[in-house]
Coordinates of C-alpha atoms in Angstrom, one line a residue:
M16 CA -16.7 -10.0 -20.4
P17 CA -15.4 -8.0 -17.4
L18 CA -11.9 -6.6 -17.7
N19 CA -10.9 -8.0 -14.3
P20 CA -13.4 -10.5 -12.9
P21 CA -13.5 -11.0 -9.1
A22 CA -11.1 -13.5 -7.8
A23 CA -13.9 -15.5 -6.2
S24 CA -15.5 -16.4 -9.5
S25 CA -12.5 -16.8 -11.9
P26 CA -9.2 -17.6 -10.2
V27 CA -6.0 -17.2 -12.2
A28 CA -4.2 -20.4 -12.8
E29 CA -1.6 -21.1 -10.1
S30 CA 2.1 -21.0 -11.1
P31 CA 4.8 -23.2 -9.6
V32 CA 6.2 -19.9 -8.2
R33 CA 3.0 -18.0 -7.4
I34 CA 0.5 -19.0 -4.7
P35 CA -2.7 -17.0 -4.2
V36 CA -4.0 -16.0 -0.7
D37 CA -7.5 -14.6 -0.1
I38 CA -6.9 -11.1 1.4
R39 CA -9.9 -11.6 3.8
R40 CA -7.6 -13.9 5.8
F41 CA -5.4 -10.9 6.8
S42 CA -6.1 -9.4 10.1
W43 CA -4.3 -6.2 9.2
L44 CA -6.7 -5.4 6.4
K45 CA -10.0 -3.8 7.3
P46 CA -13.3 -5.3 6.0
L47 CA -13.7 -2.6 3.3
A48 CA -10.9 -4.1 1.2
G49 CA -12.4 -7.6 1.3
D50 CA -15.9 -6.4 0.4
Y51 CA -14.6 -4.2 -2.4
A52 CA -13.1 -7.2 -4.1
Y53 CA -15.7 -9.9 -3.3
H54 CA -19.0 -8.0 -2.5
F55 CA -18.8 -4.7 -4.4
D56 CA -22.6 -4.3 -4.1
R57 CA -22.1 -3.6 -0.4
V58 CA -19.9 -0.6 -1.1
A59 CA -21.1 0.5 -4.5
E60 CA -22.6 3.8 -3.4
F61 CA -19.2 5.1 -2.4
Y62 CA -17.4 4.6 -5.7
A63 CA -17.8 5.4 -9.4
G64 CA -18.2 1.8 -10.5
D65 CA -17.2 -1.8 -10.1
P66 CA -13.7 -2.4 -11.6
S67 CA -14.8 -6.0 -12.5
S68 CA -17.6 -4.7 -14.7
D69 CA -17.1 -4.2 -18.4
T70 CA -19.9 -1.6 -18.4
A71 CA -18.2 0.4 -15.7
W72 CA -15.0 0.6 -17.7
A73 CA -16.9 1.8 -20.8
A74 CA -18.6 4.5 -18.7
A75 CA -15.4 5.6 -17.1
I76 CA -13.7 6.0 -20.5
A77 CA -16.7 8.0 -21.9
H78 CA -17.0 10.2 -18.8
T79 CA -13.2 10.9 -18.7
R80 CA -13.2 11.8 -22.4
G81 CA -16.2 14.1 -21.9
K82 CA -14.4 16.3 -19.4
A83 CA -12.7 19.4 -20.9
R84 CA -9.0 19.6 -19.9
Q85 CA -5.9 21.2 -21.2
P86 CA -4.0 18.2 -22.7
E87 CA -1.3 20.2 -24.6
Q88 CA -0.4 22.2 -21.6
L89 CA -0.2 19.1 -19.4
A90 CA 2.0 17.3 -22.0
A91 CA 4.3 20.3 -22.1
V92 CA 4.7 20.3 -18.3
L93 CA 5.5 16.6 -18.3
A94 CA 8.0 17.0 -21.1
S95 CA 9.8 19.7 -19.1
Q96 CA 10.0 17.5 -16.0
Q97 CA 11.2 14.5 -18.0
A98 CA 13.9 16.5 -19.7
R99 CA 15.1 17.7 -16.3
R100 CA 15.4 14.1 -15.1
A101 CA 16.6 12.7 -18.5
A102 CA 13.7 10.2 -18.7
P103 CA 13.9 7.2 -21.1
A104 CA 12.4 7.6 -24.5
P105 CA 9.4 5.3 -24.0
A106 CA 8.3 7.4 -21.0
R107 CA 8.6 10.6 -23.0
E108 CA 6.6 9.1 -25.9
A109 CA 3.9 8.1 -23.5
A110 CA 3.8 11.6 -21.9
A111 CA 3.6 13.2 -25.4
S112 CA 0.6 11.1 -26.2
L113 CA -1.3 12.9 -23.5
A114 CA -1.5 15.9 -25.8
D115 CA -4.1 14.0 -27.7
P116 CA -7.5 14.4 -25.9
D117 CA -8.4 10.8 -26.7
T118 CA -5.6 9.4 -24.7
I119 CA -6.6 8.1 -21.3
A120 CA -4.6 7.4 -18.1
V121 CA -4.3 4.9 -15.3
V122 CA -2.8 6.8 -12.4
T123 CA -1.2 5.7 -9.1
G124 CA 1.2 7.5 -6.8
Q125 CA 2.6 8.1 -3.3
Q126 CA 5.1 10.2 -1.4
A127 CA 8.7 10.4 -2.5
G128 CA 10.1 7.7 -0.2
L129 CA 13.8 7.2 0.2
F130 CA 15.3 5.0 -2.5
G131 CA 11.9 4.3 -3.9
G132 CA 10.2 3.6 -0.6
P133 CA 8.7 0.2 0.3
L134 CA 8.3 -2.7 -2.1
Y135 CA 4.6 -1.9 -2.7
T136 CA 5.8 1.2 -4.7
L137 CA 6.8 -1.3 -7.4
H138 CA 3.6 -3.2 -7.0
K139 CA 1.6 0.0 -7.5
A140 CA 3.5 1.1 -10.6
L141 CA 3.4 -2.4 -12.2
T142 CA -0.3 -2.6 -11.6
A143 CA -0.9 0.7 -13.3
L144 CA 1.3 -0.4 -16.3
A145 CA -0.5 -3.7 -16.6
L146 CA -4.0 -2.1 -16.4
A147 CA -3.1 0.5 -19.1
D148 CA -1.9 -2.3 -21.4
E149 CA -5.0 -4.3 -20.7
I150 CA -7.3 -1.4 -21.4
A151 CA -5.5 -0.5 -24.6
R152 CA -5.7 -4.1 -25.8
R153 CA -9.4 -4.6 -25.0
R154 CA -10.7 -1.2 -25.7
H155 CA -8.5 -0.3 -28.7
V156 CA -7.6 3.1 -27.1
R157 CA -4.3 4.8 -26.2
A158 CA -3.8 4.3 -22.5
V159 CA -0.8 5.3 -20.4
A160 CA 0.3 4.8 -16.9
V161 CA 1.1 7.7 -14.6
F162 CA 2.9 7.8 -11.2
W163 CA 1.9 10.9 -9.3
I164 CA 4.7 11.9 -6.8
D165 CA 3.0 13.6 -3.9
A166 CA 5.9 16.0 -3.5
E167 CA 4.0 18.6 -1.6
D168 CA 3.5 16.3 1.4
H169 CA 5.4 17.7 4.4
D170 CA 5.7 14.5 6.5
W171 CA 9.5 14.2 6.2
E172 CA 9.6 11.6 8.9
E173 CA 7.6 9.3 6.7
V174 CA 9.9 9.4 3.7
R175 CA 13.4 10.0 5.0
S176 CA 14.1 6.3 5.8
C177 CA 14.4 3.0 4.1
T178 CA 14.5 -0.4 5.7
I179 CA 16.4 -3.3 4.2
L180 CA 17.2 -6.9 5.2
D181 CA 20.8 -7.6 6.1
V182 CA 22.7 -10.8 5.6
E183 CA 21.0 -12.4 8.7
L184 CA 17.5 -11.2 7.3
A185 CA 17.3 -8.7 10.2
P186 CA 15.6 -5.4 9.2
R187 CA 18.0 -2.5 9.2
T188 CA 17.0 1.1 8.6
V189 CA 19.1 3.8 6.9
S190 CA 17.9 7.4 7.0
L191 CA 18.6 11.0 5.9
P192 CA 18.9 13.5 8.7
A193 CA 15.8 14.3 10.6
D194 CA 16.5 18.1 10.4
A195 CA 16.9 18.1 6.7
A196 CA 13.3 19.4 6.3
P197 CA 12.2 22.0 8.8
G198 CA 8.6 21.6 9.9
G199 CA 6.1 22.4 7.2
T200 CA 8.6 22.1 4.3
P201 CA 7.1 20.1 1.4
V202 CA 9.2 17.0 0.7
G203 CA 9.7 18.0 -2.9
N204 CA 11.5 21.2 -1.9
V205 CA 14.1 19.3 0.1
S206 CA 17.5 19.3 -1.7
L207 CA 19.8 16.5 -0.9
T208 CA 23.2 17.2 0.7
A209 CA 26.4 15.3 1.2
D210 CA 24.4 13.4 3.8
A211 CA 22.8 11.5 1.0
R212 CA 26.3 10.1 0.1
H213 CA 26.8 8.9 3.7
T214 CA 23.4 7.3 3.7
I215 CA 24.1 5.4 0.5
D216 CA 27.5 4.4 2.0
E217 CA 25.7 2.9 5.0
L218 CA 23.2 1.2 2.7
A219 CA 26.1 -0.4 0.8
R220 CA 27.7 -1.7 4.0
I221 CA 24.5 -3.3 5.2
L222 CA 23.2 -4.9 2.0
P223 CA 24.3 -8.5 1.6
A224 CA 27.0 -8.5 -1.2
T225 CA 25.6 -9.9 -4.5
E226 CA 26.6 -9.6 -8.1
F227 CA 24.0 -6.8 -8.4
T228 CA 25.2 -4.6 -5.5
P229 CA 27.8 -2.5 -7.3
A230 CA 25.5 -1.4 -10.1
L231 CA 22.6 -0.8 -7.7
V232 CA 24.7 1.5 -5.5
E233 CA 26.2 3.3 -8.5
E234 CA 22.7 4.1 -9.8
L235 CA 21.5 5.2 -6.4
R236 CA 24.4 7.6 -6.3
R237 CA 23.4 9.0 -9.7
C238 CA 19.8 9.5 -8.7
Y239 CA 20.2 10.7 -5.1
A240 CA 23.2 13.0 -5.7
P241 CA 23.8 16.1 -3.6
G242 CA 21.9 19.1 -4.9
V243 CA 19.1 17.1 -6.4
R244 CA 15.6 17.7 -5.0
M245 CA 14.1 14.7 -3.2
A246 CA 11.2 14.5 -5.6
D247 CA 13.5 14.5 -8.6
A248 CA 15.7 11.8 -7.0
F249 CA 12.6 9.7 -6.5
G250 CA 11.4 10.4 -10.0
R251 CA 14.8 9.5 -11.5
W252 CA 14.9 6.2 -9.7
L253 CA 11.4 5.3 -10.8
E254 CA 12.2 6.2 -14.4
H255 CA 15.4 4.1 -14.2
L256 CA 13.3 1.1 -13.1
L257 CA 10.2 1.6 -15.2
G258 CA 10.6 4.4 -17.7
A259 CA 11.5 1.9 -20.4
R260 CA 8.1 0.3 -19.9
G261 CA 6.5 3.7 -20.5
L262 CA 5.7 4.8 -17.0
I263 CA 5.1 8.6 -16.8
V264 CA 6.4 10.1 -13.6
Y265 CA 4.7 13.4 -12.5
D266 CA 6.0 15.7 -9.8
A267 CA 2.9 17.3 -8.3
S268 CA 4.9 20.2 -6.8
D269 CA 5.8 21.7 -10.2
P270 CA 4.6 25.3 -10.3
A271 CA 4.1 25.1 -14.0
S272 CA 1.2 22.7 -13.6
K273 CA -0.6 24.8 -11.0
P274 CA -2.5 27.0 -13.5
L275 CA -4.2 23.8 -14.7
A276 CA -5.6 23.3 -11.2
A277 CA -6.5 27.0 -10.6
P278 CA -10.3 26.5 -11.1
V279 CA -10.3 23.8 -8.5
F280 CA -8.5 26.0 -6.0
A281 CA -10.8 28.9 -6.6
H282 CA -13.9 26.8 -6.4
E283 CA -12.7 25.3 -3.1
L284 CA -12.3 28.8 -1.6
R285 CA -15.7 30.0 -2.9
S286 CA -17.4 27.2 -1.0
P287 CA -15.3 26.8 2.2
G288 CA -15.9 23.6 4.2
E289 CA -18.1 21.9 1.5
T290 CA -15.4 19.4 0.6
A291 CA -14.9 18.6 4.3
R292 CA -18.6 18.3 4.9
F293 CA -19.2 16.0 2.0
A294 CA -16.3 13.7 3.1
H295 CA -17.5 13.8 6.7
A296 CA -21.0 12.7 5.6
A297 CA -19.6 9.8 3.5
G298 CA -17.4 8.8 6.5
L299 CA -20.5 8.6 8.7
A300 CA -22.2 6.5 6.1
L301 CA -19.2 4.1 5.9
T302 CA -19.1 3.7 9.6
S303 CA -22.8 3.1 9.8
R304 CA -22.2 0.1 7.5
G305 CA -19.5 -1.3 9.7
Y306 CA -16.5 0.2 7.8
H307 CA -14.3 3.0 8.9
A308 CA -13.7 6.7 7.9
Q309 CA -10.1 7.0 6.9
V310 CA -10.0 10.8 6.9
Q311 CA -11.4 12.8 9.8
T312 CA -12.4 16.3 8.6
T313 CA -12.7 19.7 10.2
D314 CA -15.8 21.7 9.5
D315 CA -15.4 24.9 7.5
A316 CA -11.7 24.3 6.8
P317 CA -10.9 24.5 3.1
A318 CA -9.0 21.5 1.7
L319 CA -6.1 23.7 0.8
F320 CA -2.7 24.8 2.0
R321 CA -0.9 28.0 1.0
L322 CA 2.7 27.7 0.0
E323 CA 4.8 30.4 1.7
G324 CA 8.5 30.2 0.9
A325 CA 9.6 26.7 2.1
S326 CA 6.5 26.1 4.2
R327 CA 3.0 24.8 3.5
R328 CA 0.4 26.3 5.8
P329 CA -3.2 25.3 6.2
V330 CA -5.9 27.8 5.2
R331 CA -8.5 28.5 7.9
Y332 CA -11.9 30.0 7.5
A333 CA -14.1 31.8 10.0
K334 CA -16.8 34.5 9.8
G335 CA -16.3 35.2 6.1
R336 CA -12.5 35.6 6.2
Y337 CA -9.5 33.4 5.6
T338 CA -6.5 33.0 7.8
V339 CA -3.1 31.6 6.9
G340 CA -0.7 31.6 9.8
D341 CA -0.9 35.1 11.3
E342 CA -2.2 36.7 8.0
D343 CA -5.9 37.5 7.5
Y344 CA -7.5 37.7 4.1
A345 CA -10.9 38.7 2.7
A346 CA -12.6 35.7 1.1
D347 CA -12.8 37.2 -2.3
A348 CA -9.2 38.4 -2.2
L349 CA -7.9 34.8 -1.6
V350 CA -10.2 33.5 -4.3
R351 CA -8.7 36.0 -6.8
E352 CA -5.2 35.0 -5.7
A353 CA -5.9 31.3 -6.3
G354 CA -7.0 32.2 -9.8
E355 CA -4.1 34.6 -10.6
R356 CA -1.3 32.9 -8.6
P357 CA -2.2 29.3 -8.3
A358 CA 1.4 28.2 -7.7
G359 CA 1.0 29.5 -4.2
F360 CA -1.6 26.8 -3.3
S361 CA -1.5 23.1 -2.6
P362 CA -4.4 20.6 -2.1
N363 CA -4.8 18.5 1.0
V364 CA -5.6 14.8 1.0
L365 CA -9.3 15.3 0.2
L366 CA -8.7 17.7 -2.7
R367 CA -5.6 16.1 -4.2
P368 CA -7.5 13.4 -6.1
V369 CA -9.8 16.0 -7.7
V370 CA -6.8 18.0 -8.8
Q371 CA -5.1 14.9 -10.1
D372 CA -8.2 14.0 -12.2
T373 CA -8.6 17.6 -13.4
L374 CA -5.1 17.5 -14.9
F375 CA -5.1 13.9 -16.1
P376 CA -7.7 11.9 -18.1
T377 CA -7.9 9.3 -15.4
V378 CA -10.1 6.3 -16.0
C379 CA -8.7 4.4 -13.1
Y380 CA -6.7 5.0 -10.0
V381 CA -4.5 2.2 -8.5
A382 CA -4.9 2.4 -4.7
G383 CA -3.5 0.8 -1.6
P384 CA -5.9 -0.3 1.2
S385 CA -5.8 3.1 3.0
E386 CA -6.3 5.1 -0.2
L387 CA -9.2 2.8 -1.1
A388 CA -10.8 3.8 2.2
Y389 CA -10.4 7.6 1.9
L390 CA -11.4 7.6 -1.8
G391 CA -14.7 6.1 -0.6
Q392 CA -15.4 9.4 1.1
L393 CA -15.0 11.5 -2.1
R394 CA -17.7 10.5 -4.5
T395 CA -19.8 13.6 -3.7
V396 CA -16.7 15.7 -3.6
Y397 CA -16.0 14.8 -7.2
A398 CA -19.5 15.6 -8.2
H399 CA -19.2 19.0 -6.4
F400 CA -16.3 19.9 -8.6
G401 CA -17.8 18.5 -11.8
V402 CA -14.9 16.1 -12.2
P403 CA -15.6 12.4 -13.2
M404 CA -14.5 10.1 -10.4
P405 CA -12.4 7.3 -11.8
L406 CA -12.7 3.6 -11.1
I407 CA -10.5 2.5 -8.2
Y408 CA -8.4 -0.7 -8.7
P409 CA -6.6 -2.2 -5.7
R410 CA -2.8 -2.5 -6.3
A411 CA -1.2 -5.9 -6.7
S412 CA -0.2 -7.3 -3.3
A413 CA 2.7 -9.8 -2.9
T414 CA 5.2 -11.3 -0.5
L415 CA 8.5 -12.3 -2.2
V416 CA 10.2 -15.5 -0.9
D417 CA 12.9 -17.7 -2.3
S418 CA 12.2 -21.2 -3.5
A419 CA 13.4 -22.8 -0.3
A420 CA 10.9 -20.8 1.8
L421 CA 8.1 -21.5 -0.6
R422 CA 8.8 -25.2 -0.6
F423 CA 8.9 -25.2 3.2
M424 CA 5.5 -23.5 3.4
L425 CA 3.9 -25.8 0.8
K426 CA 5.4 -29.0 2.3
Y427 CA 4.2 -28.2 5.8
D428 CA 1.0 -26.4 4.8
V429 CA 2.0 -23.1 6.6
P430 CA -0.6 -20.3 6.1
L431 CA 1.2 -17.1 5.2
E432 CA -0.6 -15.1 7.9
S433 CA 0.6 -17.6 10.6
L434 CA 4.1 -16.2 10.1
Q435 CA 3.1 -12.7 11.3
P436 CA 3.0 -13.3 15.1
Q437 CA 6.4 -12.9 16.7
D438 CA 5.8 -15.7 19.2
D439 CA 5.8 -19.5 18.8
R440 CA 2.1 -20.0 18.0
G441 CA 2.7 -20.6 14.3
L442 CA 5.7 -22.8 14.9
N443 CA 3.9 -24.9 17.5
A444 CA 1.0 -25.4 15.0
V445 CA 3.5 -26.7 12.4
L446 CA 5.3 -29.0 15.0
K447 CA 2.0 -30.3 16.3
A448 CA 1.0 -31.2 12.7
Q449 CA 4.2 -33.3 12.4
M450 CA 3.5 -35.3 15.6
P451 CA 3.2 -39.1 15.1
E452 CA -0.4 -39.9 14.4
E453 CA -0.4 -42.6 17.1
L454 CA 0.8 -40.1 19.7
D455 CA -1.7 -37.5 18.8
A456 CA -4.5 -40.0 18.7
A457 CA -3.4 -41.4 22.1
L458 CA -3.3 -38.0 23.7
A459 CA -6.7 -37.2 22.3
G460 CA -8.1 -40.5 23.4
A461 CA -6.6 -40.0 26.9
G462 CA -8.3 -36.6 27.1
D463 CA -11.7 -38.1 26.1
A464 CA -11.2 -41.0 28.5
I465 CA -10.5 -38.6 31.4
D466 CA -13.5 -36.5 30.6
T467 CA -15.8 -39.5 30.3
A468 CA -14.6 -41.3 33.4
M469 CA -14.4 -38.3 35.6
A470 CA -17.9 -37.2 34.5
R471 CA -19.2 -40.5 35.8
V472 CA -17.2 -40.1 39.1
I473 CA -18.5 -36.5 39.5
A474 CA -22.1 -37.7 39.0
A475 CA -21.7 -40.7 41.4
V476 CA -19.8 -39.3 44.4
P477 CA -22.8 -37.3 45.7
L478 CA -24.6 -40.6 46.2
L479 CA -22.0 -41.2 49.0
D480 CA -21.2 -37.7 50.2
A481 CA -22.4 -34.5 48.5
T482 CA -19.3 -32.6 49.8
L483 CA -17.0 -34.7 47.6
E484 CA -18.5 -33.4 44.3
R485 CA -16.3 -30.3 44.3
T486 CA -13.2 -32.4 45.2
A487 CA -14.0 -34.7 42.2
Q488 CA -14.3 -31.7 39.9
S489 CA -11.0 -30.3 41.1
T490 CA -9.4 -33.8 40.5
A491 CA -10.8 -33.8 36.9
T492 CA -9.3 -30.4 36.3
R493 CA -5.9 -31.4 37.6
M494 CA -5.9 -34.6 35.5
R495 CA -6.8 -32.5 32.4
H496 CA -4.1 -30.0 33.3
E497 CA -1.5 -32.8 33.8
L498 CA -2.4 -34.2 30.4
E499 CA -2.1 -30.8 28.7
T500 CA 1.3 -30.4 30.4
L501 CA 2.4 -33.7 28.9
Q502 CA 1.1 -32.6 25.5
G503 CA 3.1 -29.4 25.8
K504 CA 6.2 -31.3 26.7
T505 CA 5.7 -33.5 23.6
V506 CA 5.7 -30.3 21.5
Q507 CA 8.9 -29.1 23.2
A508 CA 10.4 -32.5 22.5
A509 CA 9.4 -32.1 18.8
K510 CA 11.1 -28.7 18.8
R511 CA 14.4 -30.2 20.1
R512 CA 14.0 -33.1 17.7
D513 CA 13.4 -31.0 14.6
D514 CA 15.7 -28.0 14.9
T515 CA 15.9 -27.8 11.1
L516 CA 12.1 -27.2 10.8
R517 CA 12.4 -24.5 13.5
R518 CA 15.1 -22.7 11.5
Q519 CA 13.1 -23.0 8.3
F520 CA 10.1 -21.5 10.0
A521 CA 12.1 -18.6 11.5
R522 CA 13.7 -17.9 8.1
A523 CA 10.3 -17.8 6.3
R524 CA 8.9 -15.5 9.0
A525 CA 11.9 -13.2 8.7
L526 CA 11.3 -12.9 5.0
A527 CA 7.6 -12.5 5.0
F528 CA 7.0 -10.4 8.2
P529 CA 10.2 -8.6 9.3
G530 CA 9.5 -7.4 12.8
G531 CA 5.9 -8.7 12.5
H532 CA 5.1 -6.3 9.6
P533 CA 3.9 -7.3 6.1
Q534 CA 7.0 -7.4 3.9
E535 CA 5.7 -5.2 1.1
R536 CA 5.1 -2.4 3.6
A537 CA 8.2 -2.8 5.8
V538 CA 11.1 -3.5 3.4
G539 CA 12.4 -1.1 0.7
L540 CA 12.3 -2.3 -2.8
V541 CA 16.1 -1.8 -3.0
S542 CA 16.6 -4.8 -0.7
F543 CA 15.0 -7.0 -3.4
L544 CA 16.7 -5.3 -6.3
N545 CA 20.0 -6.1 -4.5
Q546 CA 19.0 -9.7 -4.1
Y547 CA 17.5 -10.4 -7.5
G548 CA 18.8 -7.7 -9.8
P549 CA 17.0 -5.9 -12.6
A550 CA 15.2 -9.1 -13.5
L551 CA 13.0 -8.6 -10.4
V552 CA 10.9 -6.1 -12.3
D553 CA 10.4 -8.5 -15.3
R554 CA 9.5 -11.4 -13.0
L555 CA 7.0 -9.4 -11.0
A556 CA 5.4 -8.0 -14.2
E557 CA 4.9 -11.6 -15.3
E558 CA 3.8 -13.1 -11.9
L559 CA 1.4 -10.5 -10.6
P560 CA -2.0 -11.0 -12.2
L561 CA -4.7 -8.4 -12.5
E562 CA -7.1 -10.1 -10.1
L563 CA -9.1 -8.6 -7.3
G564 CA -9.0 -9.9 -3.8
R565 CA -5.8 -11.9 -3.9
H566 CA -2.4 -11.5 -2.3
W567 CA 0.4 -13.5 -3.9
M568 CA 3.3 -15.4 -2.5
V569 CA 5.9 -15.3 -5.3
A570 CA 9.2 -17.2 -5.4
I571 CA 11.8 -15.2 -7.4

């Protein structure tokens, strides 16, 4: 029996507070995500195996256990990080179990977004925890969930802000200063200042006051205190939310872990451009099948950065020599340096997964839609490094609404995706559906009558005068236009008549697609923790099934 059968063949039973939506209905998701869930055979050549296949899971576990790693050293690195952040005991126990070479891991991760980043951060972590529990139960193995903080990413603009919904459900954004991380500075190296206090003060002013607000703000002040590194603050916050469930948080910028990745760095430098070429070839294969290449590569460029002080600089290669900034290196010299001083190197987006799965015994990676796409370019890269490629499992995807919004959508049969446009198309469709049947039938009948009668007139007038045919056609067009104008006016009358329905639609849209963007991507998870309290985590753990190809509307 497959661990997680495709949604198309075995849907999870609906809950009164959980409604499934086929992801193929969403215009913002590219075709690869739908085919991965429903037609894996179309994309199989790009991945290690079908996550709905029991055989694929058995193979992934065997391959992962067959790879030589340094489990005791990894467990020591994790223990040190957890001690620094004062991680909860269940998280420490889970990390300690990685010293056993038979323990396997489900990994997920992302950048260190402010206050935990968007809601999907929680979806990712909960999916990893649920998969680890399911594997352990079905396979009788020790499986743990790991959240990889991509702390060496240097896109400060992407992580310094957090958007929340105010009391009017309007999206409001709070941010750390733009100049807190000079260009090229890895996010994990950014230490918070007193500005963090001001940002939390602003957050507290904007959040709608609930019984949960004081405790939430107090905990944020503890995690995001001045002097704390951004990666540590993010890690503290995740451990506060999920450490008691056993989530292992790993800071990828930790120099102590770099010796574990030294062979990968050296191998990349011994074969400059190979990783990029493999990924480029896979990207071409994806596009030839109607998909897209998520990562565009540069020929001959190693998939590495060199860490120099507070900066992360790309490594360039040309004519047998490497260049970093203005410095020039002989190829063998930089290879030796990668082996002897690996703390000075950092993988780029193509090499990061290989480093991740060199360190961790990863049987499965929980990915968002964009990650799913670029991981599809890496199967031959994994083989090049002799690292087993894990299975890829799409993260849980959900839109959180209150019971009133869910009742409105169910009562009026409002498709979730119809709430995304920021015009009146979706509202007009709802209003039109509520029109009196007699009126709708009468208008439709009038339209048919006009078409039928005028077709006869248009056919007959040339018998009298051929020059009148065009006039008759214009008359038919005007009559149809006048009828459509009348129909539009009936819709406007319905709007005026049913102002309550219009407000309900606007409220549901503001919740589901703030500013026209999917909620889980646009709104910070702190907004929902403020509204629902710590029970939010428990409810989502209960209400987000391990099922491919579905998005869930969940009433909390």
